[in-house]
Short mmCIF file of C-alpha atoms in Angstrom, two decimals:
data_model
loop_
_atom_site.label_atom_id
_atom_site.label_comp_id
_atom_site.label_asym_id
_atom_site.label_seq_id
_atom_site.Cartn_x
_atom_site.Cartn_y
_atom_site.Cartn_z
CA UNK U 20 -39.31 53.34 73.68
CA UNK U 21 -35.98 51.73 73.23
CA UNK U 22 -34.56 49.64 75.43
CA UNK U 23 -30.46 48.65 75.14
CA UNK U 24 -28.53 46.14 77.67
CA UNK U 25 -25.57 48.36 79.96
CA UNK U 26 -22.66 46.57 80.24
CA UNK U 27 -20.10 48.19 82.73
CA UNK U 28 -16.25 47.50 83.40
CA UNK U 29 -14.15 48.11 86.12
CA UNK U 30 -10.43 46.65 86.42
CA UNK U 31 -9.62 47.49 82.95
CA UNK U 32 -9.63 51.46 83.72
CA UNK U 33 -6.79 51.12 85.70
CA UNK U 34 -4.63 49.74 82.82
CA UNK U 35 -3.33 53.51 81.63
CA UNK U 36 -1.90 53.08 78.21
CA UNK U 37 -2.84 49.60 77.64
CA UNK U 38 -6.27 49.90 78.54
CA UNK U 39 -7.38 50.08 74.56
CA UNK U 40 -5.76 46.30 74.36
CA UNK U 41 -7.51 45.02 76.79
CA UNK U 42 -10.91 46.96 75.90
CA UNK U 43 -11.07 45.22 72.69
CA UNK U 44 -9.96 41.91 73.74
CA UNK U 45 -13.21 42.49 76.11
CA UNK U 46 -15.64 43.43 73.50
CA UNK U 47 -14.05 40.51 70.84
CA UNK U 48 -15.55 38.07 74.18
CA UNK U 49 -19.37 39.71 74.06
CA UNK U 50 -18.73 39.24 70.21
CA UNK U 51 -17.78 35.47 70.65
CA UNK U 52 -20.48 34.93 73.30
CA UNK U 53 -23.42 36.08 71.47
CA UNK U 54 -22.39 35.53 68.05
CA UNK U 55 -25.10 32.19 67.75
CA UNK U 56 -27.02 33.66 70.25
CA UNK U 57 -28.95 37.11 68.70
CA UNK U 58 -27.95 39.88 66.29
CA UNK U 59 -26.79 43.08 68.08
CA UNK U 60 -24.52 46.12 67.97
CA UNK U 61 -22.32 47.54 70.56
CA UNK U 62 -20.47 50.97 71.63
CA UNK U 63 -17.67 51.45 74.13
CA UNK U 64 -18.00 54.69 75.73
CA UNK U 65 -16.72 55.99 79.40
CA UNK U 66 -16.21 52.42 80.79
CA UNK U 67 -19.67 51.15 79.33
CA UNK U 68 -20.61 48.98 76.77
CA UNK U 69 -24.22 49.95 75.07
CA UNK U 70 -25.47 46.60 73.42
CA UNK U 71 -28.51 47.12 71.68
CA UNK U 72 -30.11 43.39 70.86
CA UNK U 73 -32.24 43.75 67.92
CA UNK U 74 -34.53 40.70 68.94
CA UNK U 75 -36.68 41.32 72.42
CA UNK U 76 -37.30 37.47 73.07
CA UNK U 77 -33.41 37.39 73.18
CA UNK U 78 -32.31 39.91 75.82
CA UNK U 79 -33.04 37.53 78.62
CA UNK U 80 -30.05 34.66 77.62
CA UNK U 81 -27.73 37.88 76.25
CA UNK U 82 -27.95 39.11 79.71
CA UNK U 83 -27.12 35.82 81.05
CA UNK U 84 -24.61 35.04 78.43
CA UNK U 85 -22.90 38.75 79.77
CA UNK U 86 -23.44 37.66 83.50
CA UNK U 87 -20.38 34.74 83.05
CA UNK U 88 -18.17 37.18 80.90
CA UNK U 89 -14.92 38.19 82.53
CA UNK U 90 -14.12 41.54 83.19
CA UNK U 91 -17.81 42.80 83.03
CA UNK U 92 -18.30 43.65 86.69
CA UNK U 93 -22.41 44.71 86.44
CA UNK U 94 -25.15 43.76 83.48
CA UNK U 95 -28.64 46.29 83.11
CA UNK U 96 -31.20 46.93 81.08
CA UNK U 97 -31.81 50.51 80.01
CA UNK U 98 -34.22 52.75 78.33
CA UNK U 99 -32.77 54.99 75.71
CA UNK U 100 -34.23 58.59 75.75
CA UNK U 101 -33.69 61.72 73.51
CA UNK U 102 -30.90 64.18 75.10
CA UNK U 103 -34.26 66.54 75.70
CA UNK U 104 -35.20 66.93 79.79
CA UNK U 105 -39.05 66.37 78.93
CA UNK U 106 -38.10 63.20 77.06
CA UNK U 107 -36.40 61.77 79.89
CA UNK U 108 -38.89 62.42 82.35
CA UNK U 109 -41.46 60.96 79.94
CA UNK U 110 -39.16 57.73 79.12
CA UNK U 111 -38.48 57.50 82.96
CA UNK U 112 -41.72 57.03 83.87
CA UNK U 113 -43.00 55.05 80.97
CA UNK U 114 -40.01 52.26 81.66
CA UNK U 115 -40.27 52.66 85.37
CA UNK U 116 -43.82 52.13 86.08
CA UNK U 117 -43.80 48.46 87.38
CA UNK U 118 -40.52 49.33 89.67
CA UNK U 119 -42.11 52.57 91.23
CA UNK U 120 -45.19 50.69 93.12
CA UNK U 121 -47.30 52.15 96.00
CA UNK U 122 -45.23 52.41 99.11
CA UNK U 123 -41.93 52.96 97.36
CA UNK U 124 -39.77 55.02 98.74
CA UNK U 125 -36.95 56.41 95.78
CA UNK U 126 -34.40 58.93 94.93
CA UNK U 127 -32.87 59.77 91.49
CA UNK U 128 -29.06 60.17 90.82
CA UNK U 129 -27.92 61.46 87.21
CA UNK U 130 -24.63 61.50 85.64
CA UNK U 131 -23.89 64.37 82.93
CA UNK U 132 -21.13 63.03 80.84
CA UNK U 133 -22.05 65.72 78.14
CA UNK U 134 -21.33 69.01 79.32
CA UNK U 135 -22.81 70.55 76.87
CA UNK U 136 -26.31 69.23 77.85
CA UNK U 137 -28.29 72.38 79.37
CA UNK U 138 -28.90 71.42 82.68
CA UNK U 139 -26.18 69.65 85.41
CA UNK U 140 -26.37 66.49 87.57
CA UNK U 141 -28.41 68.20 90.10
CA UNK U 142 -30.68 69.87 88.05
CA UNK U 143 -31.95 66.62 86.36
CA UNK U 144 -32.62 64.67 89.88
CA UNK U 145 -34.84 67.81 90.62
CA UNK U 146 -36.51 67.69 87.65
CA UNK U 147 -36.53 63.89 86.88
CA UNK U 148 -37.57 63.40 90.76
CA UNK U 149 -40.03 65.94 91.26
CA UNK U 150 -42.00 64.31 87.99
CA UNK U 151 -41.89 60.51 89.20
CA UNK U 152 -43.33 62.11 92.29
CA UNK U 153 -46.28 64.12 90.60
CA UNK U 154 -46.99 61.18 88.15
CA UNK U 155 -47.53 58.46 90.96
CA UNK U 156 -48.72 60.10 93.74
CA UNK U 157 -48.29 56.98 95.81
CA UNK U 158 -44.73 56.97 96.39
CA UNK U 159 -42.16 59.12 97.76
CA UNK U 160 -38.64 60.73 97.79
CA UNK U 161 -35.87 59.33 100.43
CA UNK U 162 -32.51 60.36 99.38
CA UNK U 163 -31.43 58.81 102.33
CA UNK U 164 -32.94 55.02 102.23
CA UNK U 165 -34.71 54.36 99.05
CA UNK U 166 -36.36 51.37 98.24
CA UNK U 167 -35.35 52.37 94.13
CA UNK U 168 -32.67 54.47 92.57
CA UNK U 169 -33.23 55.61 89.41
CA UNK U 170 -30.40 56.62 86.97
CA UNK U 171 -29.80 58.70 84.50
CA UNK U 172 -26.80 59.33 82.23
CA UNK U 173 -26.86 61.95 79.45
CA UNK U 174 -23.86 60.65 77.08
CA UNK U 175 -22.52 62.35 74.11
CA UNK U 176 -24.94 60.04 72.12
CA UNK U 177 -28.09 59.68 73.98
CA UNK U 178 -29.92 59.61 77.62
CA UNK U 179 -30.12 56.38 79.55
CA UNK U 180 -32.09 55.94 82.62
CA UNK U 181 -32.60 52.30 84.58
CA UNK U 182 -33.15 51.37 87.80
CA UNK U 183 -30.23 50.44 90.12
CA UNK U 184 -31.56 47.92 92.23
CA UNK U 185 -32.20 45.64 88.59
CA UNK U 186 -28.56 45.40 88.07
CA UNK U 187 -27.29 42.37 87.68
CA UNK U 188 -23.35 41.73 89.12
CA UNK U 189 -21.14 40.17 86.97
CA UNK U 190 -17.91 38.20 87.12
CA UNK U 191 -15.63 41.12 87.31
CA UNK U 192 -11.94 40.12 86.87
CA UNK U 193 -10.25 40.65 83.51
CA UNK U 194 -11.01 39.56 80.49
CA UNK U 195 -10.38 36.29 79.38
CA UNK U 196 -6.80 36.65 76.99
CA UNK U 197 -5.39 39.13 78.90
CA UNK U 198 -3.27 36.68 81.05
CA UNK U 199 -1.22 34.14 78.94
CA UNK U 200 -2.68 30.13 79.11
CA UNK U 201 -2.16 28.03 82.32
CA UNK U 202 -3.18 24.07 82.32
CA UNK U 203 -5.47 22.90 85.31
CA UNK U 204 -5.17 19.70 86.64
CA UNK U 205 -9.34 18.77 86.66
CA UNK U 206 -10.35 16.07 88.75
CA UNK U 207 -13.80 14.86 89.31
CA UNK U 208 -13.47 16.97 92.72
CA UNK U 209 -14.66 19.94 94.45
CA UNK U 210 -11.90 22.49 94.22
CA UNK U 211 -9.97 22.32 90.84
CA UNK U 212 -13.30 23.73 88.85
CA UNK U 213 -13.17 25.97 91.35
CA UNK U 214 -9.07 27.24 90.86
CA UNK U 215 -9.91 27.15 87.11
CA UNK U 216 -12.90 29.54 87.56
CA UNK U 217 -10.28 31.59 89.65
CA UNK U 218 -7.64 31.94 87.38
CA UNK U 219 -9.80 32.25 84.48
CA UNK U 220 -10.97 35.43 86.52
CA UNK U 221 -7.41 37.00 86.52
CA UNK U 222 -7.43 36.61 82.04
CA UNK U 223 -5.80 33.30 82.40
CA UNK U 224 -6.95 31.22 78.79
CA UNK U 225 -7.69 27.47 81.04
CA UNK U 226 -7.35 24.47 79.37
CA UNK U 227 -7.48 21.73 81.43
CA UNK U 228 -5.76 17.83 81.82
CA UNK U 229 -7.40 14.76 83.74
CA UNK U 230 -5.83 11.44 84.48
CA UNK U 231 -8.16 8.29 83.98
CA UNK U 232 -7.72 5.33 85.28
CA UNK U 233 -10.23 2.65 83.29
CA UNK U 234 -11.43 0.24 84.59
CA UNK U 235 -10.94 1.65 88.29
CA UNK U 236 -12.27 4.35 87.32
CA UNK U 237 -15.64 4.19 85.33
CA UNK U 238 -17.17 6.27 82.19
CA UNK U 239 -19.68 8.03 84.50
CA UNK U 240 -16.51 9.44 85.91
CA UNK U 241 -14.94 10.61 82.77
CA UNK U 242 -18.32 12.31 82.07
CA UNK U 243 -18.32 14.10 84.95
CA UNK U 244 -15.05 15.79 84.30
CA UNK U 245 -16.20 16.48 80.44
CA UNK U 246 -19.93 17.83 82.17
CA UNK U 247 -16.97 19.62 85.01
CA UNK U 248 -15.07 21.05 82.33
CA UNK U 249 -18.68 22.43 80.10
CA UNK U 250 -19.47 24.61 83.28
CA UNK U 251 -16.04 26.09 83.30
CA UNK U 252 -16.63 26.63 79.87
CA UNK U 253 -19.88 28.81 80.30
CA UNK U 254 -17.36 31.35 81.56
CA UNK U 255 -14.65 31.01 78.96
CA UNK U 256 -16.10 30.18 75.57
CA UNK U 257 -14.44 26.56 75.79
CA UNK U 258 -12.36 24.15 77.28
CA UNK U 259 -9.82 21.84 75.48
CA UNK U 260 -9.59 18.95 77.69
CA UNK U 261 -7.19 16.62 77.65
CA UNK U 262 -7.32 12.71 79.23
CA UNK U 263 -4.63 10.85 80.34
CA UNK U 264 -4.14 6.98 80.36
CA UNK U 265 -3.13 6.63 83.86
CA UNK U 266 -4.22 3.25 85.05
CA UNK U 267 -0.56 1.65 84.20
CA UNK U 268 1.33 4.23 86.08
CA UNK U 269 -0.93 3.76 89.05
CA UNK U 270 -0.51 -0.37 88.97
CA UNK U 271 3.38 -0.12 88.83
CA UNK U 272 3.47 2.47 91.51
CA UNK U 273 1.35 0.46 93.54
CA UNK U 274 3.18 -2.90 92.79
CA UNK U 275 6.58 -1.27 93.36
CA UNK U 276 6.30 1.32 95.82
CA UNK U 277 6.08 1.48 99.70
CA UNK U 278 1.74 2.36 100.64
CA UNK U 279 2.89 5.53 102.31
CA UNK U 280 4.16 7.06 99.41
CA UNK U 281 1.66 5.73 96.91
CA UNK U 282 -0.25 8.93 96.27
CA UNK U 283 3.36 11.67 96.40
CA UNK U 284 4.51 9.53 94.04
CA UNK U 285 1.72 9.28 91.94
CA UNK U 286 0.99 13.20 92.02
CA UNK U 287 4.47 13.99 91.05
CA UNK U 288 3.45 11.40 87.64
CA UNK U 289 0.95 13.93 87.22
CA UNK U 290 2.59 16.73 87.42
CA UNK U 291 5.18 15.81 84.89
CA UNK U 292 2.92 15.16 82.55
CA UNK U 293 1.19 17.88 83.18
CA UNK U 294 4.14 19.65 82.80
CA UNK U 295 4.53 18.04 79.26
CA UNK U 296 1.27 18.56 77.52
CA UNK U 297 1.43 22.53 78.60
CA UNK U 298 4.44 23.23 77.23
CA UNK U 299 3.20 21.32 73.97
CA UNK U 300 0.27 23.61 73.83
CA UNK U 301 2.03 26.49 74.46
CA UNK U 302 0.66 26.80 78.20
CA UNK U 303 2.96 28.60 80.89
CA UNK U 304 1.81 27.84 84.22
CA UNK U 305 -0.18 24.68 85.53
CA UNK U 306 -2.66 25.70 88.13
CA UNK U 307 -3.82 23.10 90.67
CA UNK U 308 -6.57 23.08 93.54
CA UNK U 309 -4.75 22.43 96.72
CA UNK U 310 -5.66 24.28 99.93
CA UNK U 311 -3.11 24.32 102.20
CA UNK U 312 -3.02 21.15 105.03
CA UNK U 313 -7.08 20.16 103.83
CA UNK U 314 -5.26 16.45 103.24
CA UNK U 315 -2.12 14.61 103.70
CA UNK U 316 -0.58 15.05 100.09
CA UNK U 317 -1.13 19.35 100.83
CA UNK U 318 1.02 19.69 103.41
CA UNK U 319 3.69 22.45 103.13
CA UNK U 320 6.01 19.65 102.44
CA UNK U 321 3.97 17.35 100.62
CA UNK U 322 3.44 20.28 97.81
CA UNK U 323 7.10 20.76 97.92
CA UNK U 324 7.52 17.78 96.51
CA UNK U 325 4.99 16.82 94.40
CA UNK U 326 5.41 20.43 92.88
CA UNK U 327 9.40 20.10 92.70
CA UNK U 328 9.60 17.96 89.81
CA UNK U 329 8.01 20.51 87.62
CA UNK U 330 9.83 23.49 86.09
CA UNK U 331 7.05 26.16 85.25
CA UNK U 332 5.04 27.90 87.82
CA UNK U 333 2.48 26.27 89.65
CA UNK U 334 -0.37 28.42 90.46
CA UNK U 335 -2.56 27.07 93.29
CA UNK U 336 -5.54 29.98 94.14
CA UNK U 337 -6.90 27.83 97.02
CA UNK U 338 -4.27 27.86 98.59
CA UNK U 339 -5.13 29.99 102.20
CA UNK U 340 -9.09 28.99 101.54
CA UNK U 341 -10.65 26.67 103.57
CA UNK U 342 -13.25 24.20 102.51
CA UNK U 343 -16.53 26.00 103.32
CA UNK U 344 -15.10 28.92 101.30
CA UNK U 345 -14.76 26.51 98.17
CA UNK U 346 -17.91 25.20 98.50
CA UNK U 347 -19.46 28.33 98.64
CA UNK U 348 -17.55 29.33 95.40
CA UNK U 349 -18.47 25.81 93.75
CA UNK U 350 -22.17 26.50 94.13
CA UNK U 351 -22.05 30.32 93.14
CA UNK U 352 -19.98 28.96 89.56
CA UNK U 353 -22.89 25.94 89.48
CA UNK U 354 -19.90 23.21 89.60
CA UNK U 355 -20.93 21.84 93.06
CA UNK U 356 -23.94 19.59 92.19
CA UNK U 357 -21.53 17.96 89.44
CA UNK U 358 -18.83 17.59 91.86
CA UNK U 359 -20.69 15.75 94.59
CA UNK U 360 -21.64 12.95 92.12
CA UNK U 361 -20.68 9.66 93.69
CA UNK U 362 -18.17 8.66 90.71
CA UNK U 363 -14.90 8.64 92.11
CA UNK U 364 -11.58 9.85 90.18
CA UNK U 365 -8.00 8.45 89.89
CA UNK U 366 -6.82 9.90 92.88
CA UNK U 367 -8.94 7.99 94.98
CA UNK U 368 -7.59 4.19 93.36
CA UNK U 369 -5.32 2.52 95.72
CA UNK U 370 -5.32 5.22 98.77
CA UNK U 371 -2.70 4.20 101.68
CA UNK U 372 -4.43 3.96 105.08
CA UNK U 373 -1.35 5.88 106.38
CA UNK U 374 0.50 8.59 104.29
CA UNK U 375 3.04 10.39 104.67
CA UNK U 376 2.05 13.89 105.78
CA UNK U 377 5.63 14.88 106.44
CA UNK U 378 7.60 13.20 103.49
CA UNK U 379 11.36 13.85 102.40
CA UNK U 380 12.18 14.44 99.21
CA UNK U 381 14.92 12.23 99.15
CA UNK U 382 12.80 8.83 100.26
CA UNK U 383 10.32 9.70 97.47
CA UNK U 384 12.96 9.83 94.65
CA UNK U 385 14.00 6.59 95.99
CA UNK U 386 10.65 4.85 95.89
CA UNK U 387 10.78 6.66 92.31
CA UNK U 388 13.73 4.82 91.58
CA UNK U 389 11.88 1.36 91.32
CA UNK U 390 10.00 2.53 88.49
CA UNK U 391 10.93 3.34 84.67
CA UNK U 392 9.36 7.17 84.56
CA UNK U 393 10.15 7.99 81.29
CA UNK U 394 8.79 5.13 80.10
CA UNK U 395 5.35 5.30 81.96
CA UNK U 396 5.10 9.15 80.83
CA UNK U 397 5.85 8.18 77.27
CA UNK U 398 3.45 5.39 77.22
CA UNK U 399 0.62 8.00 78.95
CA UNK U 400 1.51 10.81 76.48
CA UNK U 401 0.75 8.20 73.50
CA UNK U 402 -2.79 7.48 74.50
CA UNK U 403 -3.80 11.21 75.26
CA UNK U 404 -7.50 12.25 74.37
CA UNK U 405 -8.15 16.01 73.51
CA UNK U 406 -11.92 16.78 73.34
CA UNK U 407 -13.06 20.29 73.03
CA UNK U 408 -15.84 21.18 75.21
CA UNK U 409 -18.18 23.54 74.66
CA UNK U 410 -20.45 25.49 77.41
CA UNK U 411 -23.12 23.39 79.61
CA UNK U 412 -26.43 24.55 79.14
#
């Protein structure tokens, strides 16, 4: 008996014409996923992917190297049966043995994608049922409430049958190059892994800029943003990461502006240079993790302007989320034990007791005015670090 791993799509269907683009660009990911991981094959057919892993001991991490794939929306294992009814039922039973215990209640559903196969969809739950049912006599059929659903779909090239309830959901979305390149502003945080898992979901290629600021900021925390950045890369093949000197620009801002408008001030460094390094690297958005009023510098008008001295789109996914929501994404991702690690990032260095929730625009360009910014965003853009990170384990 032959087993294969089903990999099934959903989002892409809907793409008409273009849908053939964005298939490949799919099936190139499962290609750059599992390249060092096992030898395989693979065949697109009827918004499936049929991978057939040549080595048993590694189906387990190929199904879990599928699972953070974008655009696969559900991961199974399948047995592979000969397009002959007694085959089927024989296969079906053989692969379904330890699923189909005493007590279980089951139905079958089938799906005849070759019409030229003899009998139709209904036809094979009768006859696939009604065998399960004589070969273990203690279970039984519930069309209504089962306990297992097994499947079967006759293709053009074969017969697959699996159970339902083994399926394995995956990260749905689109695939990861369908969607231009955006630059996410990663802090040692909660919620930017989080809006870079997001976007990443919609085809958006992440790479991703942090601001350091040594010795206020230790190595334990720069770690934690490369160890941040590996788990985002588990979903997108890799991350280039790029650090930013920032301690300088955060002395002279706090030396020459008022404490209210130390961290608007500083933000709006950020985004500028931000702004800088994506268009350098051929990014077109920046995508940050701010959820609307969760602290002073995301208010309405505090995002207004930190986010008007940029001129790209900023994407900000979090936006209407609040912060149980994030969490909940941050531990489904497996960012939020890394986040919660007590080393603290730039944007906690020199926090005013009292900022400005309700800033103008015009009092912040003046506090800006004490300061050379070209000069400080020159200086930053000289010391830049890119590392390439690879996935976590």
């Amino acid at each position: 008996m032959k087993e294969i791993i089903l990999a099934k799509y959903g989002e892409i269907i809907l793409k008409g014409g273009n849908r053939g683009k964005f298939e490949n660009v799919l099936l190139n990911n499962i290609r750059n996923s599992l390249k060092n991981v096992a030898e395989f094959k693979m065949r697109l057919a009827q918004a499936a992917i049929y991978i057939d892993v040549f080595d048993e001991s590694k189906k387990d991490i190929v199904v879990e190297r599928l699972s953070k794939i974008f655009g696969i929306v559900s991961i199974t294992r399948a047995a592979a049966a000969e397009k002959d009814i007694e085959d089927i039922k024989r296969v079906a039973v053989e692969y379904l043995k330890d699923d189909l215990t005493a007590g279980t209640k089951f139905k079958v559903e089938a799906r005849r994608s070759d019409k030229g196969f003899p009998l139709k969809s209904p036809d094979i739950c009768t006859e696939v049922g009604g065998y399960i049912d004589d070969c273990f006599p203690d279970i039984t059929v519930d069309v209504h409430n089962p306990d297992k659903t097994v499947r079967v779909e006759v293709r053009d090239f074969g017969a697959y049958i699996y159970c339902e309830e083994n399926k394995i959901q995956g990260q749905g979305g689109m695939p990861i190059g369908t969607g231009s390149k955006a630059l996410l502003l990663l802090s040692g945080g909660i919620d930017s892994p989080v809006a870079g898992h997001m976007m990443s979901k919609r085809g958006v290629e992440i790479e991703a800029v942090n601001f350091f600021s040594y010795p206020y900021t230790s190595e334990r925390a720069k770690e934690k943003v490369i160890e941040l950045a590996s788990i985002l890369a588990r979903y997108t093949s890799k991350v280039n990461l790029y650090i930013v000197p920032f301690t300088e620009i955060q002395l002279q801002i706090r030396d020459k502006c008022p404490e209210e408008h130390l961290t608007l001030v500083m933000r709006r460094f950020m985004m500028r240079i931000a702004e800088r390094i994506a268009r350098a690297n051929k990014s077109v958005a920046l995508v940050t993790g701010e959820s609307a009023g969760q602290v002073a510098s995301q208010t309405l008008a505090a995002l207004d302007v930190t986010n008007a001295v940029v001129d790209m789109p900023v994407l900000q996914p979090l936006i209407g989320m609040d912060k149980n929501e994030i969490i909940e994404r941050s531990i489904a991702i497996g960012a939020y034990e890394t986040s919660i690690l007590p080393y603290e990032d730039c944007c906690t260095v020199f926090t005013p007791k009292h900022p400005t929730t309700n800033p103008a625009r015009a009092k912040i360009e003046k506090s800006e005015g004490q300061l050379d910014v070209e000069a400080l965003i020159e200086d930053a853009l000289a010391g830049v670090e890119k590392i390439e990170v690879l996935p976590g384990v």
